[in-house]
């Protein structure tokens, strides 16, 4: 088989479990105007969203139109008046605003119609008056006029449309209960809508300025630290909005707005393309089962080859699987550890490993904690281990270097002098 075919098959294998995982889920996708400006990127994005839709994912698409509006105003010799870095929408600007939003929306609808050719089922997109707006009002003496803020989301109407198989499109235009038209910030709208409909994911195409310094995954406590440490007002404002949304939406994905394919990479590969903010536990430690043996072998065999871990046969692993715990992320084993009880209140910690891609995130620490908890429950009060490469890590985690004769006799008899491992013990 040719290399490209092999790569294709491998990526299909990797992505297939995500297809099942995402089916029936609701995603809110925020796309800023920059991402929709170019014909080719808009075409690619609509095809990808169409693909997600036909996989059974319910999609609310929230579109911005910042650069398109700038260009249209310039062509009409108009400019935004700004206050507190927010645009003031005057009655003179309103017709250009309405025309431009309609144009961008038409372009998107046209692209979705075209994308239907690449899909087995038609892709239908709909929009409506689901967002109730209210005036932003007069702030510090400046009247924001037709710049509004979100008052209420008619989440039932959105859900009904999603359940009827429509992609729901939201634009910056929303109306008040008095029928007045307002210009709403679409990123804030995406966050509010995702919260109101309790979306499974909020996916945000964003800028480098807003994501600079963020790691690939961020728990809520770490997001708070990033917010506190951020030096830029723009990033602070962005992260504060994300933080308030994270209380309602379990997973928020931040993707580069210049990378339209990021959405598929984010959803169908293990490590995604951008930053994932999660409020649920992104991984779990659990008791290993016999079906996990293959995954454990994949994880530990490189370490066995480097002689960091002692070689274990598949048969031995199968027999001893009840001694193992694993760390699982998206149904993929990224860490493991084993506990073997011995006489005299001793327990042996063995085969502690975290996949190289995930080291340094305190996952090793989490596995050790889990082993210690099990040990305590099984009346073990001294944990020991033999290691050739990692004794410093264990010392930093409360172990001390000991002598062979301090170990249970049965273990002393099995000691491999050629390997010359260090003996470490921790009272628990
Ligand atoms: C040891 C191991 C499980 C730690 O997992 P982890 O999830 O990276 O651990 P943590 O995030 O809790 O700790 C990371 C810290 O340990 C340090 N560390 C990693 N391996 C180390 C080693 N062999 N010796 C000393 N320190 C080490 C890292 O440099 C990092 O330090 P830092 O926080 O100052 O940057 C992981 O490195 C591993 O799988 N190693 C290979 C297998 C192995 O040696 N197992 C033990 C044999 S029983």
Coordinates of C-alpha atoms and ligand atoms in Angstrom, one line a residue:
X1 CA 0.0 0.0 0.0
X2 CA 1.2 3.5 -0.8
X3 CA 2.2 5.9 2.0
X4 CA -0.6 8.4 1.3
X5 CA -3.2 5.6 1.4
X6 CA -1.7 4.3 4.7
X7 CA -1.9 7.8 6.1
X8 CA -5.5 8.2 5.0
X9 CA -6.5 4.9 6.6
X10 CA -4.7 5.7 9.8
X11 CA -6.4 9.1 10.1
X12 CA -9.8 7.5 9.3
X13 CA -9.2 5.0 12.1
X14 CA -8.2 7.8 14.5
X15 CA -11.2 10.0 13.6
X16 CA -14.0 7.4 13.4
X17 CA -14.6 7.3 17.2
X18 CA -15.1 11.0 17.2
X19 CA -17.9 10.8 14.6
X20 CA -19.9 8.6 16.9
X21 CA -19.1 10.9 19.9
X22 CA -20.3 14.1 18.2
X23 CA -23.5 12.7 16.6
X24 CA -26.6 14.4 18.0
X25 CA -24.6 17.1 19.9
X26 CA -25.1 20.8 19.6
X27 CA -22.2 23.1 18.6
X28 CA -22.2 26.9 18.4
X29 CA -19.6 28.1 15.9
X30 CA -18.5 31.7 16.0
X31 CA -16.9 32.9 12.7
X32 CA -15.6 36.4 12.5
X33 CA -15.9 38.5 9.4
X34 CA -12.2 38.0 8.5
X35 CA -12.7 34.2 8.0
X36 CA -15.7 34.9 5.7
X37 CA -13.9 37.5 3.5
X38 CA -12.2 35.3 1.0
X39 CA -14.3 33.2 -1.4
X40 CA -12.1 30.1 -1.1
X41 CA -12.0 30.1 2.7
X42 CA -15.7 30.7 3.0
X43 CA -16.4 27.9 0.5
X44 CA -14.1 25.5 2.5
X45 CA -15.7 26.5 5.8
X46 CA -19.3 26.0 4.5
X47 CA -18.4 22.6 3.1
X48 CA -16.8 21.5 6.4
X49 CA -19.8 22.8 8.4
X50 CA -22.1 21.0 5.9
X51 CA -20.1 17.8 6.5
X52 CA -20.6 18.2 10.3
X53 CA -24.3 18.9 9.8
X54 CA -24.8 15.7 7.7
X55 CA -22.9 13.7 10.4
X56 CA -25.8 14.6 12.7
X57 CA -24.3 17.5 14.6
X58 CA -26.7 20.4 15.4
X59 CA -25.1 23.6 14.4
X60 CA -25.7 27.3 15.3
X61 CA -23.5 29.5 13.2
X62 CA -22.8 33.0 14.4
X63 CA -21.3 35.2 11.8
X64 CA -19.4 38.5 12.3
X65 CA -18.8 41.0 9.5
X66 CA -16.2 43.5 10.9
X67 CA -14.0 44.0 7.8
X68 CA -16.9 43.9 5.4
X69 CA -18.6 46.7 7.4
X70 CA -15.4 48.7 7.5
X71 CA -15.0 48.5 3.7
X72 CA -18.7 49.3 3.1
X73 CA -18.5 52.4 5.4
X74 CA -15.4 53.6 3.7
X75 CA -17.0 53.3 0.3
X76 CA -19.8 55.5 1.6
X77 CA -17.5 58.0 3.2
X78 CA -18.7 57.0 6.7
X79 CA -16.8 56.0 9.8
X80 CA -17.6 54.4 13.1
X81 CA -17.6 56.6 16.2
X82 CA -16.0 54.6 19.0
X83 CA -16.5 54.8 22.7
X84 CA -14.8 52.4 25.2
X85 CA -13.6 50.5 22.1
X86 CA -17.2 49.8 21.1
X87 CA -18.8 51.0 17.9
X88 CA -21.6 53.5 18.0
X89 CA -24.2 52.6 15.4
X90 CA -25.8 55.9 14.2
X91 CA -29.0 56.2 12.1
X92 CA -26.7 57.3 9.1
X93 CA -24.7 54.1 9.4
X94 CA -27.8 51.8 9.8
X95 CA -28.7 51.4 6.0
X96 CA -25.1 50.5 5.1
X97 CA -25.0 48.2 8.1
X98 CA -28.2 46.3 7.1
X99 CA -27.1 46.0 3.4
X100 CA -23.6 44.7 4.4
X101 CA -25.0 42.1 6.8
X102 CA -27.5 41.0 4.2
X103 CA -24.7 40.7 1.6
X104 CA -22.5 38.5 3.9
X105 CA -25.5 36.4 4.8
X106 CA -26.4 35.9 1.1
X107 CA -22.8 34.9 0.3
X108 CA -23.0 32.3 3.1
X109 CA -26.4 31.0 2.0
X110 CA -25.1 30.7 -1.5
X111 CA -22.0 28.8 -0.3
X112 CA -24.2 26.4 1.7
X113 CA -26.4 25.8 -1.4
X114 CA -23.2 25.0 -3.4
X115 CA -21.9 22.8 -0.6
X116 CA -25.0 20.6 -1.0
X117 CA -23.3 19.2 -4.1
X118 CA -20.5 17.7 -2.0
X119 CA -23.0 16.1 0.5
X120 CA -25.5 13.3 0.3
X121 CA -28.2 15.4 1.9
X122 CA -29.2 19.1 1.2
X123 CA -27.9 21.6 3.7
X124 CA -30.5 24.0 4.8
X125 CA -29.7 27.2 6.7
X126 CA -32.2 29.4 8.4
X127 CA -32.2 32.6 10.5
X128 CA -34.8 34.4 12.5
X129 CA -35.7 36.8 15.3
X130 CA -34.5 34.5 18.1
X131 CA -32.4 37.1 19.8
X132 CA -34.2 39.9 21.6
X133 CA -32.0 43.1 21.8
X134 CA -32.1 46.2 24.0
X135 CA -30.3 49.5 23.6
X136 CA -26.8 49.7 25.0
X137 CA -28.0 53.1 26.1
X138 CA -26.0 56.2 27.1
X139 CA -22.7 55.4 28.7
X140 CA -20.5 58.3 30.1
X141 CA -22.7 60.7 28.2
X142 CA -22.3 58.9 24.8
X143 CA -25.5 57.5 23.3
X144 CA -24.7 54.2 21.6
X145 CA -27.9 54.6 19.5
X146 CA -28.4 51.4 17.4
X147 CA -25.6 49.5 19.1
X148 CA -27.5 47.1 21.3
X149 CA -27.0 44.3 23.8
X150 CA -28.6 40.9 24.1
X151 CA -31.7 40.9 26.3
X152 CA -33.0 37.4 25.8
X153 CA -32.5 34.3 23.7
X154 CA -35.5 32.4 22.4
X155 CA -33.7 29.2 23.0
X156 CA -36.8 27.0 22.3
X157 CA -37.2 28.4 18.8
X158 CA -33.5 27.8 18.1
X159 CA -33.7 24.2 19.4
X160 CA -36.9 23.6 17.4
X161 CA -35.1 24.6 14.2
X162 CA -32.1 22.5 15.1
X163 CA -34.3 19.5 15.8
X164 CA -35.9 20.1 12.4
X165 CA -32.6 19.6 10.7
X166 CA -31.7 23.2 10.0
X167 CA -28.4 25.0 10.5
X168 CA -29.3 28.2 12.5
X169 CA -27.6 31.4 11.5
X170 CA -27.2 34.4 13.7
X171 CA -26.0 37.7 12.4
X172 CA -25.1 41.0 14.2
X173 CA -28.7 42.1 13.6
X174 CA -31.3 41.7 16.4
X175 CA -34.5 43.4 17.2
X176 CA -36.0 44.9 20.4
X177 CA -39.5 44.1 21.6
X178 CA -40.5 47.5 20.2
X179 CA -39.3 46.4 16.8
X180 CA -36.2 48.6 16.7
X181 CA -33.1 47.2 14.9
X182 CA -29.8 46.8 16.8
X183 CA -26.2 46.0 16.0
X184 CA -25.0 43.3 18.5
X185 CA -21.5 42.1 19.1
X186 CA -21.5 38.6 17.6
X187 CA -18.8 37.0 19.8
X188 CA -20.8 37.9 22.9
X189 CA -23.9 36.7 21.1
X190 CA -22.3 33.3 20.4
X191 CA -21.3 33.0 24.0
X192 CA -24.8 33.9 25.3
X193 CA -26.6 31.6 22.8
X194 CA -24.2 28.7 23.6
X195 CA -25.0 29.2 27.3
X196 CA -28.8 29.6 26.7
X197 CA -29.2 26.5 24.6
X198 CA -26.7 24.6 26.8
X199 CA -24.6 23.7 23.8
X200 CA -22.2 20.8 24.1
X201 CA -19.4 22.9 22.5
X202 CA -18.7 26.5 21.7
X203 CA -16.1 26.8 18.8
X204 CA -14.6 30.2 18.4
X205 CA -12.4 31.3 15.5
X206 CA -10.2 33.9 17.1
X207 CA -7.1 36.0 16.7
X208 CA -3.5 35.4 17.9
X209 CA -3.7 38.5 20.2
X210 CA -6.6 36.9 22.1
X211 CA -4.9 33.5 22.4
X212 CA -1.3 34.4 22.8
X213 CA 0.4 32.4 25.6
X214 CA -2.4 29.9 26.0
X215 CA -1.5 26.2 26.2
X216 CA -3.4 23.5 24.2
X217 CA -5.7 22.6 27.1
X218 CA -6.9 24.8 29.9
X219 CA -8.9 23.9 32.9
X220 CA -11.1 26.6 34.5
X221 CA -8.6 27.3 37.4
X222 CA -5.8 27.7 34.8
X223 CA -8.0 29.9 32.7
X224 CA -8.5 32.2 35.7
X225 CA -4.7 32.3 36.1
X226 CA -4.3 33.1 32.4
X227 CA -6.9 35.9 32.8
X228 CA -5.1 37.4 35.8
X229 CA -1.7 37.2 34.2
X230 CA -2.8 38.6 30.8
X231 CA -1.1 41.9 29.9
X232 CA -3.5 43.0 27.1
X233 CA -6.9 44.6 27.6
X234 CA -8.2 42.9 24.5
X235 CA -7.1 39.4 25.7
X236 CA -8.5 40.1 29.2
X237 CA -11.9 41.1 27.8
X238 CA -11.9 38.0 25.6
X239 CA -10.9 35.6 28.3
X240 CA -13.4 37.1 30.8
X241 CA -16.2 36.4 28.3
X242 CA -14.9 32.9 27.8
X243 CA -14.7 32.4 31.6
X244 CA -18.3 33.4 32.2
X245 CA -19.5 31.1 29.4
X246 CA -17.4 28.1 30.7
X247 CA -19.9 27.9 33.6
X248 CA -22.6 26.8 31.1
X249 CA -20.7 25.2 28.2
X250 CA -18.4 22.3 29.1
X251 CA -16.0 22.6 26.2
X252 CA -14.9 25.7 24.4
X253 CA -12.5 25.4 21.5
X254 CA -10.4 28.4 20.4
X255 CA -9.1 28.1 16.8
X256 CA -7.0 30.3 14.5
X257 CA -9.4 32.5 12.4
X258 CA -7.0 32.2 9.4
X259 CA -7.1 28.3 9.5
X260 CA -10.6 27.3 8.2
X261 CA -9.7 23.6 8.4
X262 CA -9.0 24.0 12.1
X263 CA -12.6 23.0 12.9
X264 CA -12.1 19.5 11.5
X265 CA -8.7 19.1 13.0
X266 CA -10.1 20.2 16.4
X267 CA -13.1 17.8 16.3
X268 CA -11.5 14.7 14.7
X269 CA -8.0 14.5 16.0
X270 CA -6.9 13.7 19.5
X271 CA -4.9 16.8 20.1
X272 CA -6.9 19.3 18.0
X273 CA -5.5 22.4 16.5
X274 CA -6.0 25.2 19.0
X275 CA -6.8 25.6 22.7
X276 CA -9.5 23.6 24.5
X277 CA -11.0 25.1 27.6
X278 CA -12.8 22.4 29.6
X279 CA -14.9 22.5 32.7
X280 CA -15.5 18.7 32.8
X281 CA -12.7 16.4 33.5
X282 CA -10.9 16.0 30.2
X283 CA -9.4 12.7 31.3
X284 CA -10.2 10.0 33.8
X285 CA -8.3 7.6 35.9
X286 CA -10.0 4.2 36.1
X287 CA -9.4 0.5 36.8
X288 CA -7.9 -1.2 33.8
X289 CA -10.0 -3.9 31.9
X290 CA -8.8 -6.7 29.8
X291 CA -9.7 -4.7 26.6
X292 CA -7.1 -2.1 27.7
X293 CA -4.2 -4.5 27.4
X294 CA -3.5 -3.4 23.8
X295 CA -3.5 0.3 24.7
X296 CA -1.2 -0.3 27.7
X297 CA 1.2 -2.2 25.5
X298 CA 1.3 0.7 23.0
X299 CA 2.0 3.1 25.8
X300 CA 4.8 1.1 27.6
X301 CA 6.6 -0.7 24.8
X302 CA 8.7 2.4 23.8
X303 CA 9.7 2.6 27.5
X304 CA 10.5 -1.1 27.7
X305 CA 12.7 -0.7 24.6
X306 CA 14.6 2.1 26.3
X307 CA 14.9 -0.2 29.4
X308 CA 13.1 2.5 31.5
X309 CA 10.4 -0.1 32.3
X310 CA 10.9 -3.9 32.7
X311 CA 9.5 -5.9 29.8
X312 CA 6.1 -7.4 30.4
X313 CA 4.5 -10.0 28.0
X314 CA 1.0 -9.6 26.8
X315 CA 0.1 -12.8 28.8
X316 CA 1.5 -11.3 31.9
X317 CA -0.4 -8.1 31.4
X318 CA -3.6 -10.0 30.9
X319 CA -3.1 -12.0 34.1
X320 CA -2.2 -8.9 36.1
X321 CA -4.7 -6.5 34.6
X322 CA -6.5 -6.1 37.8
X323 CA -3.4 -4.6 39.4
X324 CA -3.4 -1.8 36.8
X325 CA -5.1 1.6 36.6
X326 CA -5.2 3.7 33.5
X327 CA -5.4 7.3 32.6
X328 CA -7.8 7.7 29.6
X329 CA -8.5 10.6 27.4
X330 CA -11.0 10.5 24.6
X331 CA -10.9 6.7 24.8
X332 CA -7.2 6.7 24.4
X333 CA -4.8 5.4 27.1
X334 CA -2.3 8.0 27.9
X335 CA -1.0 6.8 31.3
X336 CA -0.9 3.7 33.5
X337 CA 0.4 2.4 36.8
X338 CA 0.2 -0.9 38.8
X339 CA 0.0 -1.8 42.4
X340 CA 1.0 -5.2 43.7
X341 CA 0.3 -6.0 47.4
X342 CA 3.1 -7.7 49.4
X343 CA 3.4 -9.1 53.0
X344 CA 4.0 -6.8 55.9
X345 CA 1.8 -3.9 54.8
X346 CA 4.0 -3.4 51.7
X347 CA 2.6 -2.5 48.2
X348 CA 4.8 -2.3 45.1
X349 CA 4.2 0.6 42.7
X350 CA 5.2 -0.5 39.2
X351 CA 4.9 0.5 35.5
X352 CA 4.0 4.1 36.2
X353 CA 4.1 5.8 32.8
X354 CA 2.6 8.9 31.1
X355 CA 2.7 9.1 27.3
X356 CA 5.5 11.5 26.2
X357 CA 3.0 13.9 24.6
X358 CA 1.3 14.5 27.9
X359 CA 4.1 14.6 30.4
X360 CA 4.6 17.7 32.6
X361 CA 0.8 18.2 33.3
X362 CA 0.9 16.5 36.7
X363 CA -0.7 13.4 35.3
X364 CA 2.0 11.2 36.8
X365 CA 1.2 12.9 40.1
X366 CA -2.5 12.1 39.6
X367 CA -1.8 8.4 38.9
X368 CA 0.4 8.2 41.9
X369 CA -2.4 9.8 44.0
X370 CA -4.8 7.2 42.7
X371 CA -2.4 4.3 43.5
X372 CA -1.9 5.7 47.0
X373 CA -5.7 5.9 47.6
X374 CA -6.1 2.3 46.5
X375 CA -3.2 1.3 48.7
X376 CA -4.7 2.9 51.8
X377 CA -8.1 1.2 51.1
X378 CA -6.3 -2.2 50.9
X379 CA -4.4 -1.6 54.2
X380 CA -1.1 -1.0 52.6
X381 CA 1.0 1.5 54.6
X382 CA 4.3 1.4 52.8
X383 CA 4.7 1.9 49.1
X384 CA 7.9 0.8 47.4
X385 CA 9.3 0.7 43.9
X386 CA 12.4 -0.1 41.9
X387 CA 13.6 2.4 39.3
X388 CA 16.6 2.9 37.2
X389 CA 15.8 6.3 35.6
X390 CA 13.2 8.1 37.7
X391 CA 14.3 8.2 41.3
X392 CA 14.4 12.0 41.5
X393 CA 10.8 12.3 40.4
X394 CA 9.8 9.8 43.2
X395 CA 11.9 11.6 45.8
X396 CA 10.1 14.8 44.8
X397 CA 6.9 12.9 45.5
X398 CA 7.7 11.8 49.0
X399 CA 9.7 8.6 48.5
X400 CA 13.2 8.1 50.0
X401 CA 16.0 6.0 48.8
X402 CA 16.2 2.7 50.8
X403 CA 18.2 -0.5 50.9
X404 CA 17.2 -3.8 49.4
X405 CA 17.1 -5.5 52.8
X406 CA 14.2 -3.1 53.7
X407 CA 11.9 -4.7 51.1
X408 CA 9.7 -7.8 51.7
X409 CA 11.8 -11.0 51.5
X410 CA 10.0 -12.4 48.4
X411 CA 10.9 -9.2 46.5
X412 CA 14.5 -9.3 47.7
X413 CA 14.8 -12.8 46.3
X414 CA 13.7 -11.6 42.9
X415 CA 16.0 -8.5 42.7
X416 CA 17.8 -8.2 39.4
X417 CA 21.4 -7.2 40.3
X418 CA 22.3 -6.6 36.7
X419 CA 19.5 -4.0 36.4
X420 CA 20.8 -2.4 39.7
X421 CA 17.6 -0.5 40.2
X422 CA 17.3 2.0 43.1
X423 CA 14.9 1.0 45.9
X424 CA 12.5 3.7 47.0
X425 CA 10.0 3.6 49.8
X426 CA 7.2 5.9 51.0
X427 CA 5.1 5.6 54.1
X428 CA 1.5 6.4 53.4
Ligands
LIG1 C1 7.8 9.8 35.6 C2 6.5 10.2 34.8 C3 5.5 9.2 35.1 C4 6.1 11.6 35.3 O1 4.9 11.9 34.6 P1 4.4 13.4 34.4 O2 2.9 13.4 34.1 O3 5.3 14.1 33.4 O4 4.7 14.0 35.9 P2 4.4 15.4 36.5 O5 3.7 16.3 35.5 O6 3.6 15.1 37.7 O7 5.8 15.9 36.8 C5 6.6 16.5 35.8 C6 8.0 16.9 36.4 O8 8.8 15.7 36.7 C7 10.0 15.8 36.0 N1 10.5 14.5 35.6 C8 10.0 13.7 34.6 N2 10.8 12.6 34.5 C9 11.7 12.7 35.5 C10 12.8 11.9 35.8 N3 13.1 10.8 35.2 N4 13.6 12.3 36.9 C11 13.3 13.5 37.5 N5 12.3 14.3 37.2 C12 11.5 13.9 36.1 C13 9.7 16.7 34.9 O9 10.9 17.4 34.4 C14 8.7 17.7 35.4 O10 9.4 18.7 36.2 P3 9.0 20.2 36.2 O11 7.6 20.3 36.7 O12 10.0 20.9 37.1 O13 9.2 20.6 34.8 C15 6.8 10.3 33.3 O14 7.9 11.2 33.1 C16 7.1 9.0 32.6 O15 6.2 8.3 32.2 N6 8.4 8.6 32.5 C17 8.8 7.4 31.9 C18 8.4 6.2 32.7 C19 9.1 6.1 34.0 O16 10.2 6.5 34.3 N7 8.3 5.5 35.0 C20 8.8 5.3 36.3 C21 9.3 3.9 36.5 S1 8.3 3.0 37.6

